[in-house]
Amino acid sequence: MKFWTRQADSVCVVGDCAQTIYSFTGSSGWFLSHAEGDFPGPYREICLSSNYRSGREVIRCANGILALSPEKYSLLRAATKARGRVEKRRFKDFPSLALFACSLAKARDPSKSFAILARTRKDLAEVASRLSSEAVPFGPPGPEAEGKVVLSTLHAAKGLEWDEVVLILGTERGGEEEEERRVLYVGATRAREKLFILFLSSPSNLSRFLPFNPPKSC
């Protein structure tokens, strides 16, 4: 970037350290947090914390995911009056979790966009099998997904949004601690109106970053 901008009068860098989830491709929030030292002054930082996408309860949950982090992430502020809804459910095994995710998909409002997001393709495959057996139409994100249940990994969902989102925290094994927290944060902030978090009780999956309040057990 220094090479590309060496003759520029000014440089604008835009990003969110709380959403850097592609470290395996060389992505790092370090470049954002150290921009001041990389370019000559004067330097000005503008924090865009207002969220116009999600309801207040969704924002509260997302902020709770970041709140216990040792990193100094900027928290969101709900810019709409919509309340939103967040529901967390804990399951003893993955088949039960997948069955409940399918029941949510079948009961969805057809006028609303609906997505099921998971950390791994393995977990998505089991959900897809269940949806197929129930004749529920589904597909990946894209123009052809209209009217269908969207199935996506959390990484592929970055930058997208839906009215209702089901987060599946299942059989994945954690990577670097803070990046895994950010992955969960990205997933939670995809929801506009309703966020369902379905998880297995495991210290190795993303449920370890959930803000505490008693979930429903199934």
PDB file of N, CA and C in Angstrom, residues 114-128 138-142 145 148-158 160 165-168 186-187:
ATOM      1  N   PHE A 114     -33.557 -15.945   4.949  1.00  0.00           N
ATOM      2  CA  PHE A 114     -33.254 -16.887   6.039  1.00  0.00           C
ATOM      3  C   PHE A 114     -31.967 -17.622   5.705  1.00  0.00           C
ATOM      4  N   ALA A 115     -31.034 -17.652   6.654  1.00  0.00           N
ATOM      5  CA  ALA A 115     -29.750 -18.318   6.418  1.00  0.00           C
ATOM      6  C   ALA A 115     -29.359 -19.181   7.604  1.00  0.00           C
ATOM      7  N   ILE A 116     -28.719 -20.303   7.297  1.00  0.00           N
ATOM      8  CA  ILE A 116     -28.115 -21.167   8.310  1.00  0.00           C
ATOM      9  C   ILE A 116     -26.609 -21.122   8.087  1.00  0.00           C
ATOM     10  N   LEU A 117     -25.873 -20.684   9.104  1.00  0.00           N
ATOM     11  CA  LEU A 117     -24.426 -20.498   8.998  1.00  0.00           C
ATOM     12  C   LEU A 117     -23.709 -21.430   9.959  1.00  0.00           C
ATOM     13  N   ALA A 118     -22.609 -21.998   9.508  1.00  0.00           N
ATOM     14  CA  ALA A 118     -21.825 -22.898  10.352  1.00  0.00           C
ATOM     15  C   ALA A 118     -20.346 -22.642  10.131  1.00  0.00           C
ATOM     16  N   ARG A 119     -19.546 -23.060  11.088  1.00  0.00           N
ATOM     17  CA  ARG A 119     -18.094 -22.872  11.005  1.00  0.00           C
ATOM     18  C   ARG A 119     -17.478 -23.804   9.976  1.00  0.00           C
ATOM     19  N   THR A 120     -18.050 -25.009   9.803  1.00  0.00           N
ATOM     20  CA  THR A 120     -17.440 -26.002   8.920  1.00  0.00           C
ATOM     21  C   THR A 120     -18.432 -26.510   7.875  1.00  0.00           C
ATOM     22  N   ARG A 121     -17.893 -26.934   6.742  1.00  0.00           N
ATOM     23  CA  ARG A 121     -18.713 -27.538   5.692  1.00  0.00           C
ATOM     24  C   ARG A 121     -19.286 -28.877   6.148  1.00  0.00           C
ATOM     25  N   LYS A 122     -18.583 -29.547   7.028  1.00  0.00           N
ATOM     26  CA  LYS A 122     -19.056 -30.827   7.551  1.00  0.00           C
ATOM     27  C   LYS A 122     -20.400 -30.658   8.256  1.00  0.00           C
ATOM     28  N   ASP A 123     -20.498 -29.656   9.105  1.00  0.00           N
ATOM     29  CA  ASP A 123     -21.755 -29.407   9.803  1.00  0.00           C
ATOM     30  C   ASP A 123     -22.849 -28.984   8.832  1.00  0.00           C
ATOM     31  N   LEU A 124     -22.496 -28.165   7.839  1.00  0.00           N
ATOM     32  CA  LEU A 124     -23.483 -27.748   6.847  1.00  0.00           C
ATOM     33  C   LEU A 124     -24.013 -28.931   6.056  1.00  0.00           C
ATOM     34  N   ALA A 125     -23.136 -29.902   5.765  1.00  0.00           N
ATOM     35  CA  ALA A 125     -23.553 -31.066   4.980  1.00  0.00           C
ATOM     36  C   ALA A 125     -24.628 -31.861   5.705  1.00  0.00           C
ATOM     37  N   GLU A 126     -24.504 -31.999   7.012  1.00  0.00           N
ATOM     38  CA  GLU A 126     -25.514 -32.742   7.765  1.00  0.00           C
ATOM     39  C   GLU A 126     -26.838 -31.984   7.794  1.00  0.00           C
ATOM     40  N   VAL A 127     -26.768 -30.672   7.908  1.00  0.00           N
ATOM     41  CA  VAL A 127     -27.990 -29.874   7.867  1.00  0.00           C
ATOM     42  C   VAL A 127     -28.624 -29.955   6.476  1.00  0.00           C
ATOM     43  N   ALA A 128     -27.805 -29.903   5.438  1.00  0.00           N
ATOM     44  CA  ALA A 128     -28.315 -30.000   4.073  1.00  0.00           C
ATOM     45  C   ALA A 128     -29.032 -31.325   3.848  1.00  0.00           C
ATOM     46  N   PHE A 138     -32.972 -25.189  -0.588  1.00  0.00           N
ATOM     47  CA  PHE A 138     -31.824 -24.478  -0.028  1.00  0.00           C
ATOM     48  C   PHE A 138     -30.754 -24.317  -1.087  1.00  0.00           C
ATOM     49  N   GLY A 139     -29.792 -23.452  -0.805  1.00  0.00           N
ATOM     50  CA  GLY A 139     -28.692 -23.236  -1.718  1.00  0.00           C
ATOM     51  C   GLY A 139     -27.668 -22.294  -1.121  1.00  0.00           C
ATOM     52  N   PRO A 140     -26.564 -22.058  -1.839  1.00  0.00           N
ATOM     53  CA  PRO A 140     -25.530 -21.144  -1.355  1.00  0.00           C
ATOM     54  C   PRO A 140     -25.959 -19.695  -1.547  1.00  0.00           C
ATOM     55  N   PRO A 141     -25.239 -18.750  -0.945  1.00  0.00           N
ATOM     56  CA  PRO A 141     -25.571 -17.336  -1.150  1.00  0.00           C
ATOM     57  C   PRO A 141     -25.474 -16.964  -2.622  1.00  0.00           C
ATOM     58  N   GLY A 142     -26.336 -16.059  -3.046  1.00  0.00           N
ATOM     59  CA  GLY A 142     -26.303 -15.614  -4.430  1.00  0.00           C
ATOM     60  C   GLY A 142     -27.688 -15.273  -4.938  1.00  0.00           C
ATOM     61  N   ALA A 145     -30.626 -17.711  -4.668  1.00  0.00           N
ATOM     62  CA  ALA A 145     -31.043 -18.160  -3.336  1.00  0.00           C
ATOM     63  C   ALA A 145     -32.356 -17.533  -2.888  1.00  0.00           C
ATOM     64  N   LYS A 148     -35.193 -19.312  -0.924  1.00  0.00           N
ATOM     65  CA  LYS A 148     -34.634 -20.549  -0.392  1.00  0.00           C
ATOM     66  C   LYS A 148     -33.953 -20.299   0.955  1.00  0.00           C
ATOM     67  N   VAL A 149     -33.664 -21.381   1.644  1.00  0.00           N
ATOM     68  CA  VAL A 149     -32.813 -21.311   2.830  1.00  0.00           C
ATOM     69  C   VAL A 149     -31.367 -21.235   2.353  1.00  0.00           C
ATOM     70  N   VAL A 150     -30.643 -20.237   2.788  1.00  0.00           N
ATOM     71  CA  VAL A 150     -29.235 -20.096   2.417  1.00  0.00           C
ATOM     72  C   VAL A 150     -28.380 -20.895   3.390  1.00  0.00           C
ATOM     73  N   LEU A 151     -27.492 -21.723   2.852  1.00  0.00           N
ATOM     74  CA  LEU A 151     -26.507 -22.439   3.662  1.00  0.00           C
ATOM     75  C   LEU A 151     -25.137 -21.872   3.346  1.00  0.00           C
ATOM     76  N   SER A 152     -24.390 -21.491   4.380  1.00  0.00           N
ATOM     77  CA  SER A 152     -23.085 -20.874   4.149  1.00  0.00           C
ATOM     78  C   SER A 152     -22.171 -21.093   5.340  1.00  0.00           C
ATOM     79  N   THR A 153     -20.878 -21.143   5.062  1.00  0.00           N
ATOM     80  CA  THR A 153     -19.920 -21.102   6.163  1.00  0.00           C
ATOM     81  C   THR A 153     -19.877 -19.673   6.699  1.00  0.00           C
ATOM     82  N   LEU A 154     -19.388 -19.528   7.909  1.00  0.00           N
ATOM     83  CA  LEU A 154     -19.290 -18.199   8.504  1.00  0.00           C
ATOM     84  C   LEU A 154     -18.343 -17.308   7.715  1.00  0.00           C
ATOM     85  N   HIS A 155     -17.267 -17.883   7.198  1.00  0.00           N
ATOM     86  CA  HIS A 155     -16.323 -17.080   6.425  1.00  0.00           C
ATOM     87  C   HIS A 155     -16.965 -16.565   5.138  1.00  0.00           C
ATOM     88  N   ALA A 156     -17.711 -17.424   4.448  1.00  0.00           N
ATOM     89  CA  ALA A 156     -18.337 -17.015   3.190  1.00  0.00           C
ATOM     90  C   ALA A 156     -19.470 -16.023   3.407  1.00  0.00           C
ATOM     91  N   ALA A 157     -19.993 -15.962   4.633  1.00  0.00           N
ATOM     92  CA  ALA A 157     -21.112 -15.064   4.934  1.00  0.00           C
ATOM     93  C   ALA A 157     -20.668 -13.640   5.227  1.00  0.00           C
ATOM     94  N   LYS A 158     -19.384 -13.427   5.398  1.00  0.00           N
ATOM     95  CA  LYS A 158     -18.908 -12.082   5.729  1.00  0.00           C
ATOM     96  C   LYS A 158     -19.337 -11.091   4.645  1.00  0.00           C
ATOM     97  N   LEU A 160     -22.419 -10.213   4.093  1.00  0.00           N
ATOM     98  CA  LEU A 160     -23.804 -10.476   3.703  1.00  0.00           C
ATOM     99  C   LEU A 160     -24.732 -10.281   4.898  1.00  0.00           C
ATOM    100  N   VAL A 165     -31.220 -15.414  10.955  1.00  0.00           N
ATOM    101  CA  VAL A 165     -29.982 -16.191  10.857  1.00  0.00           C
ATOM    102  C   VAL A 165     -29.958 -17.251  11.944  1.00  0.00           C
ATOM    103  N   VAL A 166     -29.597 -18.460  11.536  1.00  0.00           N
ATOM    104  CA  VAL A 166     -29.362 -19.551  12.481  1.00  0.00           C
ATOM    105  C   VAL A 166     -27.866 -19.822  12.500  1.00  0.00           C
ATOM    106  N   LEU A 167     -27.225 -19.631  13.642  1.00  0.00           N
ATOM    107  CA  LEU A 167     -25.805 -19.943  13.802  1.00  0.00           C
ATOM    108  C   LEU A 167     -25.677 -21.331  14.396  1.00  0.00           C
ATOM    109  N   ILE A 168     -24.900 -22.181  13.744  1.00  0.00           N
ATOM    110  CA  ILE A 168     -24.664 -23.533  14.238  1.00  0.00           C
ATOM    111  C   ILE A 168     -23.236 -23.623  14.766  1.00  0.00           C
ATOM    112  N   VAL A 186     -18.690 -12.076  13.520  1.00  0.00           N
ATOM    113  CA  VAL A 186     -19.123 -11.871  12.135  1.00  0.00           C
ATOM    114  C   VAL A 186     -20.437 -12.597  11.881  1.00  0.00           C
ATOM    115  N   GLY A 187     -20.540 -13.836  12.371  1.00  0.00           N
ATOM    116  CA  GLY A 187     -21.773 -14.585  12.185  1.00  0.00           C
ATOM    117  C   GLY A 187     -22.965 -13.918  12.845  1.00  0.00           C
TER     118      GLY A 187
END
